[in-house]
């Protein structure tokens, strides 16, 4: 496995780059906007293809690199299902798996620092975001933080992992880089409490000043900007209610870009072709499945995904590949459901 821990000294943020092999797909966790060029350089040097960029939660102390990485690499941007950030193109939930080629992370909902805080378990290591820090825990006094929820997340989820599990947090301000679950249980001063009430009282007593960047970072991270806005301006978007009227027509090919787990959870548009977004480049190249579909005269390609972001990037890529009938369903399956569109169960894998 390829594993890199990168550091932004301004915000004290750790960013993690993960891949199974050189030449393969890569995922980045908690990227910082100012460091995006560094990440992309490393991705090139290690001969990787960045396919997913993930934030453990909405950050208040730095601006996320998710938007810039999406714009530079057309990667999928990922947060938990509670996330209100516009940039997110795929939302995950507790108990699901977040995968790239050769790597699968177990998704753990660990609220408390914020109500959208997640941890990700990768075999012998866990990425704890700001839920569990080295000899500390993330503050719980803003962004819908809740000390009692954090206690549950730490004591009933993270500390149940094997003692030797490596702990990789999103921040450190003292120079520590990694710890273990056993070490934190024994030596983390915030965890030496005997009850949830004692933990809540401890967190209440902290009286921390707000992060310097908070007033800038939170709104910036909520509204990074959507890929689909530009596609709509160019007249290449179809609203969900318009798209419902196109189901079953032979001159329209619906193309589902989501992953199998998302299809199973939310259902599929009847008659749609499944062509996962990470394989888009091969599928729109001459001889690819989508390119073949587009060859029929007058047939429109209608991409869709979860929220309309992956499909907007697919429209751009298809138009660049001269598939000029490509457009997409604005707002994705999320908008489709709200418009009352029909959904099938996907065929078994
Ligand atoms: Fe945070």
mmCIF file of C-alpha atoms in Angstrom, residues 32-242:
data_model
loop_
_atom_site.group_PDB
_atom_site.id
_atom_site.type_symbol
_atom_site.label_atom_id
_atom_site.label_comp_id
_atom_site.label_asym_id
_atom_site.label_seq_id
_atom_site.Cartn_x
_atom_site.Cartn_y
_atom_site.Cartn_z
ATOM 1 C CA UNK A 32 -6.057 21.829 2.479
ATOM 2 C CA UNK A 33 -6.636 24.358 -0.338
ATOM 3 C CA UNK A 34 -3.205 25.999 -0.102
ATOM 4 C CA UNK A 35 -1.448 22.628 -0.481
ATOM 5 C CA UNK A 36 -3.283 21.389 -3.566
ATOM 6 C CA UNK A 37 -0.311 21.893 -5.908
ATOM 7 C CA UNK A 38 1.872 19.857 -3.561
ATOM 8 C CA UNK A 39 -0.661 17.005 -3.499
ATOM 9 C CA UNK A 40 -0.992 16.978 -7.283
ATOM 10 C CA UNK A 41 2.782 16.949 -7.681
ATOM 11 C CA UNK A 42 3.037 13.956 -5.336
ATOM 12 C CA UNK A 43 0.201 12.191 -7.176
ATOM 13 C CA UNK A 44 2.170 12.624 -10.433
ATOM 14 C CA UNK A 45 5.465 11.574 -8.868
ATOM 15 C CA UNK A 46 3.955 8.380 -7.471
ATOM 16 C CA UNK A 47 2.195 7.700 -10.801
ATOM 17 C CA UNK A 48 -1.291 7.735 -9.234
ATOM 18 C CA UNK A 49 -4.726 8.776 -10.465
ATOM 19 C CA UNK A 50 -6.661 10.757 -7.861
ATOM 20 C CA UNK A 51 -10.272 9.516 -7.945
ATOM 21 C CA UNK A 52 -11.670 10.508 -4.544
ATOM 22 C CA UNK A 53 -11.156 13.466 -2.196
ATOM 23 C CA UNK A 54 -12.718 13.111 1.244
ATOM 24 C CA UNK A 55 -13.317 15.456 4.185
ATOM 25 C CA UNK A 56 -13.904 13.859 7.595
ATOM 26 C CA UNK A 57 -16.149 16.832 8.518
ATOM 27 C CA UNK A 58 -16.784 20.478 7.618
ATOM 28 C CA UNK A 59 -13.607 22.205 8.731
ATOM 29 C CA UNK A 60 -13.627 25.531 10.607
ATOM 30 C CA UNK A 61 -9.891 26.197 10.623
ATOM 31 C CA UNK A 62 -8.896 25.916 6.963
ATOM 32 C CA UNK A 63 -10.474 25.984 3.521
ATOM 33 C CA UNK A 64 -10.926 22.547 2.053
ATOM 34 C CA UNK A 65 -9.012 21.446 -1.038
ATOM 35 C CA UNK A 66 -12.001 19.421 -2.280
ATOM 36 C CA UNK A 67 -13.205 21.998 -4.811
ATOM 37 C CA UNK A 68 -9.767 22.702 -6.287
ATOM 38 C CA UNK A 69 -8.961 18.981 -6.537
ATOM 39 C CA UNK A 70 -12.318 18.355 -8.252
ATOM 40 C CA UNK A 71 -11.614 21.135 -10.737
ATOM 41 C CA UNK A 72 -8.071 19.919 -11.442
ATOM 42 C CA UNK A 73 -8.651 16.144 -11.539
ATOM 43 C CA UNK A 74 -12.451 15.681 -11.907
ATOM 44 C CA UNK A 75 -12.299 13.440 -8.838
ATOM 45 C CA UNK A 76 -15.335 12.425 -6.768
ATOM 46 C CA UNK A 77 -15.746 14.526 -3.603
ATOM 47 C CA UNK A 78 -16.955 12.651 -0.542
ATOM 48 C CA UNK A 79 -18.411 13.486 2.871
ATOM 49 C CA UNK A 80 -20.963 11.922 5.199
ATOM 50 C CA UNK A 81 -24.696 11.988 4.495
ATOM 51 C CA UNK A 82 -25.230 14.800 7.054
ATOM 52 C CA UNK A 83 -22.919 17.140 5.143
ATOM 53 C CA UNK A 84 -24.391 20.439 3.984
ATOM 54 C CA UNK A 85 -21.356 21.319 1.846
ATOM 55 C CA UNK A 86 -22.351 21.943 -1.781
ATOM 56 C CA UNK A 87 -19.148 20.505 -3.243
ATOM 57 C CA UNK A 88 -19.918 16.929 -2.128
ATOM 58 C CA UNK A 89 -20.684 14.609 -5.049
ATOM 59 C CA UNK A 90 -21.007 11.378 -3.051
ATOM 60 C CA UNK A 91 -22.345 10.975 0.481
ATOM 61 C CA UNK A 92 -21.531 7.972 2.657
ATOM 62 C CA UNK A 93 -23.181 6.602 5.797
ATOM 63 C CA UNK A 94 -22.177 4.583 8.858
ATOM 64 C CA UNK A 95 -21.424 0.945 8.049
ATOM 65 C CA UNK A 96 -20.773 1.529 4.343
ATOM 66 C CA UNK A 97 -17.453 1.068 2.586
ATOM 67 C CA UNK A 98 -15.612 3.770 0.705
ATOM 68 C CA UNK A 99 -13.573 2.128 -2.028
ATOM 69 C CA UNK A 100 -10.964 2.798 -4.675
ATOM 70 C CA UNK A 101 -9.126 0.173 -6.699
ATOM 71 C CA UNK A 102 -7.490 -2.169 -4.140
ATOM 72 C CA UNK A 103 -8.466 -0.176 -1.005
ATOM 73 C CA UNK A 104 -11.655 -0.226 1.099
ATOM 74 C CA UNK A 105 -12.266 2.038 4.086
ATOM 75 C CA UNK A 106 -14.972 1.237 6.619
ATOM 76 C CA UNK A 107 -17.129 4.291 7.201
ATOM 77 C CA UNK A 108 -17.854 5.136 10.866
ATOM 78 C CA UNK A 109 -20.217 7.954 11.850
ATOM 79 C CA UNK A 110 -18.545 9.525 14.907
ATOM 80 C CA UNK A 111 -20.437 12.774 15.656
ATOM 81 C CA UNK A 112 -19.637 15.090 18.558
ATOM 82 C CA UNK A 113 -16.956 17.497 17.317
ATOM 83 C CA UNK A 114 -19.524 18.378 14.619
ATOM 84 C CA UNK A 115 -22.753 16.652 13.589
ATOM 85 C CA UNK A 116 -21.106 15.594 10.301
ATOM 86 C CA UNK A 117 -17.916 14.031 11.736
ATOM 87 C CA UNK A 118 -16.806 10.678 10.364
ATOM 88 C CA UNK A 119 -13.905 8.317 10.989
ATOM 89 C CA UNK A 120 -12.516 5.911 8.410
ATOM 90 C CA UNK A 121 -11.031 2.527 9.308
ATOM 91 C CA UNK A 122 -8.419 1.017 7.011
ATOM 92 C CA UNK A 123 -7.279 -2.337 8.399
ATOM 93 C CA UNK A 124 -4.703 -1.624 11.106
ATOM 94 C CA UNK A 125 -5.303 2.151 11.189
ATOM 95 C CA UNK A 126 -8.141 4.571 11.762
ATOM 96 C CA UNK A 127 -8.467 8.140 10.525
ATOM 97 C CA UNK A 128 -10.269 9.898 13.331
ATOM 98 C CA UNK A 129 -10.703 13.431 11.942
ATOM 99 C CA UNK A 130 -11.163 15.768 14.921
ATOM 100 C CA UNK A 131 -13.128 13.224 16.942
ATOM 101 C CA UNK A 132 -10.076 11.714 18.623
ATOM 102 C CA UNK A 133 -6.777 13.594 18.564
ATOM 103 C CA UNK A 134 -3.431 12.526 20.025
ATOM 104 C CA UNK A 135 -3.766 13.186 23.767
ATOM 105 C CA UNK A 136 -6.791 15.354 23.038
ATOM 106 C CA UNK A 137 -10.272 15.440 21.485
ATOM 107 C CA UNK A 138 -11.881 17.881 19.068
ATOM 108 C CA UNK A 139 -13.764 20.773 20.649
ATOM 109 C CA UNK A 140 -17.546 20.393 20.824
ATOM 110 C CA UNK A 141 -18.680 23.985 21.353
ATOM 111 C CA UNK A 142 -19.751 24.988 17.821
ATOM 112 C CA UNK A 143 -20.962 23.579 14.461
ATOM 113 C CA UNK A 144 -23.648 21.534 16.254
ATOM 114 C CA UNK A 145 -20.980 19.912 18.382
ATOM 115 C CA UNK A 146 -22.133 17.789 21.298
ATOM 116 C CA UNK A 147 -19.857 16.484 24.071
ATOM 117 C CA UNK A 148 -22.211 13.613 24.908
ATOM 118 C CA UNK A 149 -22.321 12.424 21.318
ATOM 119 C CA UNK A 150 -18.549 12.673 21.188
ATOM 120 C CA UNK A 151 -18.251 10.559 24.336
ATOM 121 C CA UNK A 152 -20.403 7.881 22.672
ATOM 122 C CA UNK A 153 -18.371 8.076 19.448
ATOM 123 C CA UNK A 154 -15.088 7.722 21.301
ATOM 124 C CA UNK A 155 -15.926 5.276 24.077
ATOM 125 C CA UNK A 156 -18.456 3.094 22.256
ATOM 126 C CA UNK A 157 -16.971 3.130 18.763
ATOM 127 C CA UNK A 158 -13.311 4.123 18.476
ATOM 128 C CA UNK A 159 -12.078 2.674 21.781
ATOM 129 C CA UNK A 160 -13.749 -0.649 20.856
ATOM 130 C CA UNK A 161 -11.195 -1.065 18.066
ATOM 131 C CA UNK A 162 -8.185 -3.292 18.885
ATOM 132 C CA UNK A 163 -5.650 -1.561 21.163
ATOM 133 C CA UNK A 164 -2.891 -1.736 18.559
ATOM 134 C CA UNK A 165 -4.988 0.124 15.925
ATOM 135 C CA UNK A 166 -2.992 3.135 14.734
ATOM 136 C CA UNK A 167 -4.682 6.508 15.249
ATOM 137 C CA UNK A 168 -4.169 9.105 12.518
ATOM 138 C CA UNK A 169 -5.974 12.359 13.405
ATOM 139 C CA UNK A 170 -6.794 15.362 11.191
ATOM 140 C CA UNK A 171 -4.765 17.724 13.369
ATOM 141 C CA UNK A 172 -1.903 17.960 15.760
ATOM 142 C CA UNK A 173 -0.452 21.101 17.281
ATOM 143 C CA UNK A 174 2.396 19.549 19.306
ATOM 144 C CA UNK A 175 4.303 17.617 16.634
ATOM 145 C CA UNK A 176 2.898 14.124 17.264
ATOM 146 C CA UNK A 177 2.069 12.223 14.103
ATOM 147 C CA UNK A 178 0.475 8.923 15.115
ATOM 148 C CA UNK A 179 -0.752 7.102 18.206
ATOM 149 C CA UNK A 180 -2.698 3.925 18.999
ATOM 150 C CA UNK A 181 -6.105 3.246 20.495
ATOM 151 C CA UNK A 182 -4.496 1.579 23.543
ATOM 152 C CA UNK A 183 -2.187 4.538 24.135
ATOM 153 C CA UNK A 184 -5.030 7.036 23.906
ATOM 154 C CA UNK A 185 -7.217 5.043 26.285
ATOM 155 C CA UNK A 186 -4.367 5.009 28.812
ATOM 156 C CA UNK A 187 -2.825 8.450 28.405
ATOM 157 C CA UNK A 188 -5.272 10.842 26.719
ATOM 158 C CA UNK A 189 -6.108 13.269 29.567
ATOM 159 C CA UNK A 190 -9.635 13.883 28.212
ATOM 160 C CA UNK A 191 -10.438 10.175 28.364
ATOM 161 C CA UNK A 192 -9.620 9.734 32.068
ATOM 162 C CA UNK A 193 -13.274 10.280 33.033
ATOM 163 C CA UNK A 194 -15.627 7.843 34.713
ATOM 164 C CA UNK A 195 -18.917 8.934 33.143
ATOM 165 C CA UNK A 196 -20.523 10.729 30.206
ATOM 166 C CA UNK A 197 -21.525 13.556 32.581
ATOM 167 C CA UNK A 198 -17.946 14.021 33.704
ATOM 168 C CA UNK A 199 -16.818 14.182 30.063
ATOM 169 C CA UNK A 200 -19.509 16.753 29.196
ATOM 170 C CA UNK A 201 -18.490 18.881 32.210
ATOM 171 C CA UNK A 202 -14.823 18.666 31.203
ATOM 172 C CA UNK A 203 -15.603 19.805 27.643
ATOM 173 C CA UNK A 204 -17.834 22.611 28.958
ATOM 174 C CA UNK A 205 -15.021 23.920 31.149
ATOM 175 C CA UNK A 206 -12.590 24.441 28.244
ATOM 176 C CA UNK A 207 -13.749 27.948 27.138
ATOM 177 C CA UNK A 208 -11.661 27.968 23.946
ATOM 178 C CA UNK A 209 -11.373 31.041 21.680
ATOM 179 C CA UNK A 210 -12.912 30.574 18.215
ATOM 180 C CA UNK A 211 -10.480 29.438 15.498
ATOM 181 C CA UNK A 212 -8.939 32.423 13.679
ATOM 182 C CA UNK A 213 -10.182 31.212 10.303
ATOM 183 C CA UNK A 214 -13.676 30.225 11.430
ATOM 184 C CA UNK A 215 -15.664 33.153 9.986
ATOM 185 C CA UNK A 216 -13.967 32.658 6.626
ATOM 186 C CA UNK A 217 -13.560 28.880 6.492
ATOM 187 C CA UNK A 218 -17.042 27.693 7.461
ATOM 188 C CA UNK A 219 -18.967 29.694 4.826
ATOM 189 C CA UNK A 220 -16.266 28.993 2.204
ATOM 190 C CA UNK A 221 -16.443 25.263 2.901
ATOM 191 C CA UNK A 222 -20.250 25.274 2.748
ATOM 192 C CA UNK A 223 -20.318 26.984 -0.651
ATOM 193 C CA UNK A 224 -17.371 25.885 -2.751
ATOM 194 C CA UNK A 225 -19.290 26.120 -6.030
ATOM 195 C CA UNK A 226 -20.913 23.497 -8.209
ATOM 196 C CA UNK A 227 -19.678 21.945 -11.440
ATOM 197 C CA UNK A 228 -23.325 21.695 -12.589
ATOM 198 C CA UNK A 229 -23.947 25.453 -12.496
ATOM 199 C CA UNK A 230 -21.670 25.953 -15.509
ATOM 200 C CA UNK A 231 -23.261 23.021 -17.369
ATOM 201 C CA UNK A 232 -26.720 24.533 -16.749
ATOM 202 C CA UNK A 233 -25.560 27.919 -18.100
ATOM 203 C CA UNK A 234 -24.550 26.151 -21.305
ATOM 204 C CA UNK A 235 -28.021 24.611 -21.663
ATOM 205 C CA UNK A 236 -26.822 21.040 -21.096
ATOM 206 C CA UNK A 237 -28.931 20.331 -17.993
ATOM 207 C CA UNK A 238 -32.378 18.730 -17.874
ATOM 208 C CA UNK A 239 -34.490 19.204 -14.751
ATOM 209 C CA UNK A 240 -35.621 16.077 -12.911
ATOM 210 C CA UNK A 241 -39.281 16.710 -13.774
ATOM 211 C CA UNK A 242 -38.444 17.114 -17.482
#
